[in-house]
Short mmCIF file of C-alpha atoms in Angstrom, two decimals:
data_model
loop_
_atom_site.label_atom_id
_atom_site.label_comp_id
_atom_site.label_asym_id
_atom_site.label_seq_id
_atom_site.Cartn_x
_atom_site.Cartn_y
_atom_site.Cartn_z
CA UNK A 1 -10.21 -11.88 14.43
CA UNK A 2 -11.73 -8.48 13.69
CA UNK A 3 -12.44 -8.16 17.41
CA UNK A 4 -8.93 -9.19 18.50
CA UNK A 5 -7.23 -6.99 21.07
CA UNK A 6 -4.12 -6.66 18.89
CA UNK A 7 -4.42 -4.03 16.18
CA UNK A 8 -2.09 -5.93 13.83
CA UNK A 9 -4.32 -9.00 13.97
CA UNK A 10 -7.38 -6.87 13.18
CA UNK A 11 -5.54 -5.28 10.26
CA UNK A 12 -4.56 -8.67 8.78
CA UNK A 13 -8.10 -9.99 9.23
CA UNK A 14 -9.51 -7.00 7.35
CA UNK A 15 -7.03 -7.50 4.53
CA UNK A 16 -8.02 -11.19 4.29
CA UNK A 17 -11.67 -10.21 3.84
CA UNK A 18 -10.76 -8.31 0.69
CA UNK A 19 -10.47 -11.64 -1.14
CA UNK A 20 -14.23 -12.02 -0.94
CA UNK A 21 -15.25 -9.45 -3.56
CA UNK A 22 -18.09 -6.96 -2.88
CA UNK A 23 -19.26 -8.81 0.23
CA UNK A 24 -15.76 -8.70 1.65
CA UNK A 25 -15.40 -5.03 0.81
CA UNK A 26 -18.62 -4.21 2.63
CA UNK A 27 -17.53 -6.34 5.57
CA UNK A 28 -14.35 -4.29 5.76
CA UNK A 29 -16.58 -1.21 5.69
CA UNK A 30 -18.43 -2.46 8.76
CA UNK A 31 -15.09 -3.13 10.41
CA UNK A 32 -13.77 0.34 9.57
CA UNK A 33 -16.91 1.91 11.04
CA UNK A 34 -16.33 0.26 14.41
CA UNK A 35 -12.50 0.09 14.51
CA UNK A 36 -11.21 2.32 17.37
CA UNK A 37 -7.68 2.79 16.03
CA UNK A 38 -7.55 5.50 13.32
CA UNK A 39 -4.29 4.12 11.93
CA UNK A 40 -5.87 0.70 11.39
CA UNK A 41 -8.86 2.38 9.73
CA UNK A 42 -6.53 4.32 7.45
CA UNK A 43 -4.57 1.24 6.41
CA UNK A 44 -7.75 -0.79 5.87
CA UNK A 45 -9.16 1.87 3.53
CA UNK A 46 -5.88 2.07 1.62
CA UNK A 47 -5.77 -1.71 1.21
CA UNK A 48 -9.42 -1.76 0.16
CA UNK A 49 -8.86 0.69 -2.69
CA UNK A 50 -5.67 -0.99 -3.87
CA UNK A 51 -7.10 -4.49 -3.80
CA UNK A 52 -10.43 -3.59 -5.37
CA UNK A 53 -8.80 -1.71 -8.23
CA UNK A 54 -6.22 -4.36 -9.09
CA UNK A 55 -8.11 -7.58 -8.41
CA UNK A 56 -9.72 -9.16 -11.47
CA UNK A 57 -11.90 -11.48 -9.43
CA UNK A 58 -12.22 -12.83 -5.87
CA UNK A 59 -9.39 -15.25 -5.19
CA UNK A 60 -10.50 -17.31 -2.23
CA UNK A 61 -11.12 -21.00 -2.92
CA UNK A 62 -13.88 -20.94 -0.33
CA UNK A 63 -16.17 -18.48 -2.07
CA UNK A 64 -19.67 -19.53 -3.00
CA UNK A 65 -20.69 -19.63 -6.65
CA UNK A 66 -22.65 -16.38 -6.34
CA UNK A 67 -19.76 -14.58 -4.70
CA UNK A 68 -17.17 -15.83 -7.16
CA UNK A 69 -19.21 -14.47 -10.06
CA UNK A 70 -19.12 -10.93 -8.69
CA UNK A 71 -17.73 -8.54 -11.24
CA UNK A 72 -14.71 -6.33 -10.58
CA UNK A 73 -16.96 -3.30 -11.08
CA UNK A 74 -19.20 -4.47 -8.24
CA UNK A 75 -16.19 -4.80 -5.96
CA UNK A 76 -15.00 -1.31 -6.90
CA UNK A 77 -18.47 0.11 -6.25
CA UNK A 78 -18.54 -1.49 -2.81
CA UNK A 79 -15.09 -0.14 -2.03
CA UNK A 80 -16.16 3.34 -3.12
CA UNK A 81 -19.17 3.16 -0.80
CA UNK A 82 -16.89 2.34 2.13
CA UNK A 83 -14.47 5.13 1.24
CA UNK A 84 -17.32 7.62 0.97
CA UNK A 85 -18.51 6.80 4.48
CA UNK A 86 -14.98 7.38 5.78
CA UNK A 87 -14.87 10.91 4.36
CA UNK A 88 -16.73 11.89 7.54
CA UNK A 89 -14.15 10.40 9.92
CA UNK A 90 -13.06 12.70 12.74
CA UNK A 91 -9.39 11.91 12.07
CA UNK A 92 -7.85 13.80 9.12
CA UNK A 93 -5.54 10.95 8.14
CA UNK A 94 -8.54 8.65 7.67
CA UNK A 95 -10.41 11.26 5.61
CA UNK A 96 -7.32 11.69 3.46
CA UNK A 97 -7.09 7.93 2.92
CA UNK A 98 -10.77 7.86 1.96
CA UNK A 99 -10.39 10.69 -0.54
CA UNK A 100 -7.29 9.03 -1.99
CA UNK A 101 -9.18 5.73 -2.23
CA UNK A 102 -11.95 7.34 -4.28
CA UNK A 103 -9.33 8.91 -6.54
CA UNK A 104 -7.65 5.56 -7.10
CA UNK A 105 -10.92 3.76 -7.72
CA UNK A 106 -11.65 6.12 -10.59
CA UNK A 107 -14.27 8.53 -11.83
CA UNK A 108 -16.99 5.93 -12.48
CA UNK A 109 -16.77 4.61 -8.93
CA UNK A 110 -16.53 8.10 -7.43
CA UNK A 111 -19.45 9.59 -9.40
CA UNK A 112 -22.20 8.46 -6.97
CA UNK A 113 -20.28 10.19 -4.20
CA UNK A 114 -19.67 13.52 -5.94
CA UNK A 115 -21.68 15.50 -3.38
CA UNK A 116 -19.60 14.09 -0.52
CA UNK A 117 -16.42 15.00 -2.37
CA UNK A 118 -17.76 18.51 -2.93
CA UNK A 119 -18.35 18.82 0.82
CA UNK A 120 -14.69 17.91 1.33
CA UNK A 121 -13.68 21.08 -0.52
CA UNK A 122 -14.23 22.87 2.78
CA UNK A 123 -12.28 20.32 4.86
CA UNK A 124 -9.71 21.76 7.26
CA UNK A 125 -6.98 19.58 5.78
CA UNK A 126 -5.35 20.80 2.58
CA UNK A 127 -4.59 17.29 1.34
CA UNK A 128 -8.23 16.22 1.68
CA UNK A 129 -9.40 19.28 -0.28
CA UNK A 130 -6.75 18.65 -2.94
CA UNK A 131 -7.77 15.02 -3.45
CA UNK A 132 -11.46 15.90 -3.48
CA UNK A 133 -10.94 18.49 -6.21
CA UNK A 134 -8.76 16.10 -8.20
CA UNK A 135 -11.39 13.36 -8.08
CA UNK A 136 -14.27 15.71 -8.88
CA UNK A 137 -12.51 16.44 -12.16
CA UNK A 138 -12.97 12.79 -13.10
CA UNK A 139 -16.62 12.12 -12.23
CA UNK A 140 -19.36 12.09 -14.85
CA UNK A 141 -20.15 15.41 -16.55
CA UNK A 142 -23.67 15.56 -15.17
CA UNK A 143 -22.59 15.03 -11.59
CA UNK A 144 -19.62 17.38 -11.85
CA UNK A 145 -21.92 20.15 -13.10
CA UNK A 146 -24.06 19.71 -10.00
CA UNK A 147 -20.99 20.47 -7.88
CA UNK A 148 -20.05 23.58 -9.87
CA UNK A 149 -21.10 26.07 -7.14
CA UNK A 150 -18.92 24.33 -4.55
CA UNK A 151 -16.01 24.23 -6.98
CA UNK A 152 -16.45 27.88 -7.88
CA UNK A 153 -16.45 28.83 -4.20
CA UNK A 154 -13.28 26.82 -3.58
CA UNK A 155 -11.57 28.41 -6.57
CA UNK A 156 -12.34 31.87 -5.22
CA UNK A 157 -11.62 31.27 -1.55
CA UNK A 158 -9.18 28.40 -0.95
CA UNK A 159 -5.89 29.70 0.40
CA UNK A 160 -3.79 26.92 -1.12
CA UNK A 161 -2.77 27.32 -4.74
CA UNK A 162 -2.44 23.56 -5.29
CA UNK A 163 -6.07 23.08 -4.33
CA UNK A 164 -7.11 25.98 -6.57
CA UNK A 165 -5.23 24.46 -9.51
CA UNK A 166 -7.06 21.16 -9.11
CA UNK A 167 -10.38 22.97 -8.78
CA UNK A 168 -9.58 24.96 -11.91
CA UNK A 169 -8.84 21.74 -13.80
CA UNK A 170 -12.18 20.28 -12.75
CA UNK A 171 -14.04 23.39 -13.89
CA UNK A 172 -12.08 23.48 -17.12
CA UNK A 173 -13.28 19.99 -18.01
CA UNK A 174 -16.86 21.17 -17.56
CA UNK A 175 -16.40 24.07 -19.95
CA UNK A 176 -14.62 22.25 -22.76
CA UNK A 177 -11.10 22.95 -21.59
CA UNK A 178 -11.47 26.67 -20.91
CA UNK A 179 -8.99 27.71 -18.25
CA UNK A 180 -10.27 30.03 -15.54
CA UNK A 181 -7.23 32.09 -14.61
CA UNK A 182 -7.23 33.52 -11.11
CA UNK A 183 -6.31 37.16 -10.63
CA UNK A 184 -4.49 38.19 -7.49
CA UNK A 185 -6.06 41.25 -5.91
CA UNK A 186 -5.57 43.40 -2.79
CA UNK A 187 -4.66 41.46 0.31
CA UNK A 188 -3.76 38.38 -1.74
CA UNK A 189 -7.45 37.81 -2.50
CA UNK A 190 -8.46 36.03 -5.67
CA UNK A 191 -11.36 36.81 -7.94
CA UNK A 192 -13.03 34.79 -10.66
CA UNK A 193 -14.12 35.53 -14.18
CA UNK A 194 -17.77 36.27 -14.93
CA UNK A 195 -18.51 32.68 -15.97
CA UNK A 196 -17.59 31.30 -12.56
CA UNK A 197 -19.35 34.06 -10.66
CA UNK A 198 -22.54 33.36 -12.61
CA UNK A 199 -22.25 29.61 -12.06
CA UNK A 200 -22.03 30.06 -8.29
CA UNK A 201 -25.29 32.02 -8.04
#
């Protein structure tokens, strides 16, 4: 069914695979990587995140014993892996769905993919940058500190204030809640405080 000529059939087949825990999530990832229709890829990623986050256990009666014992955390980790791969998609709507999926899956699931999220801070699409910054504020402290230079650069240079606010929140969590207020300068430029300048070096 995943190779069916009708995009709706392929979409339903991908959604059915999500009942098979981590293995199903990774199978959907393989499908997403080869699916030609960006809208189907977007919907599959959205469904993957929603299902993996809300499902307590695989539900299919046909699962093997090993599959049925898969933990919800394993399913979430598999879903996060798939979403991370889709952050590189050439279509912005798919990248946005991937970034949103990582946000929904939570900080623990997103932590292994912090560097990919940091790379998204320079994405052409505002929504992708916004979601990346929002999720980076929820990853583990150690991994978020590694992305501090990218966050500092985005705080200083991003033209969208919503993105800058999310970046500021992420940096604030790293520094015990200290807020890094941006100062508007000539030509609507923004400059950072000394702490952020130092951290970006």
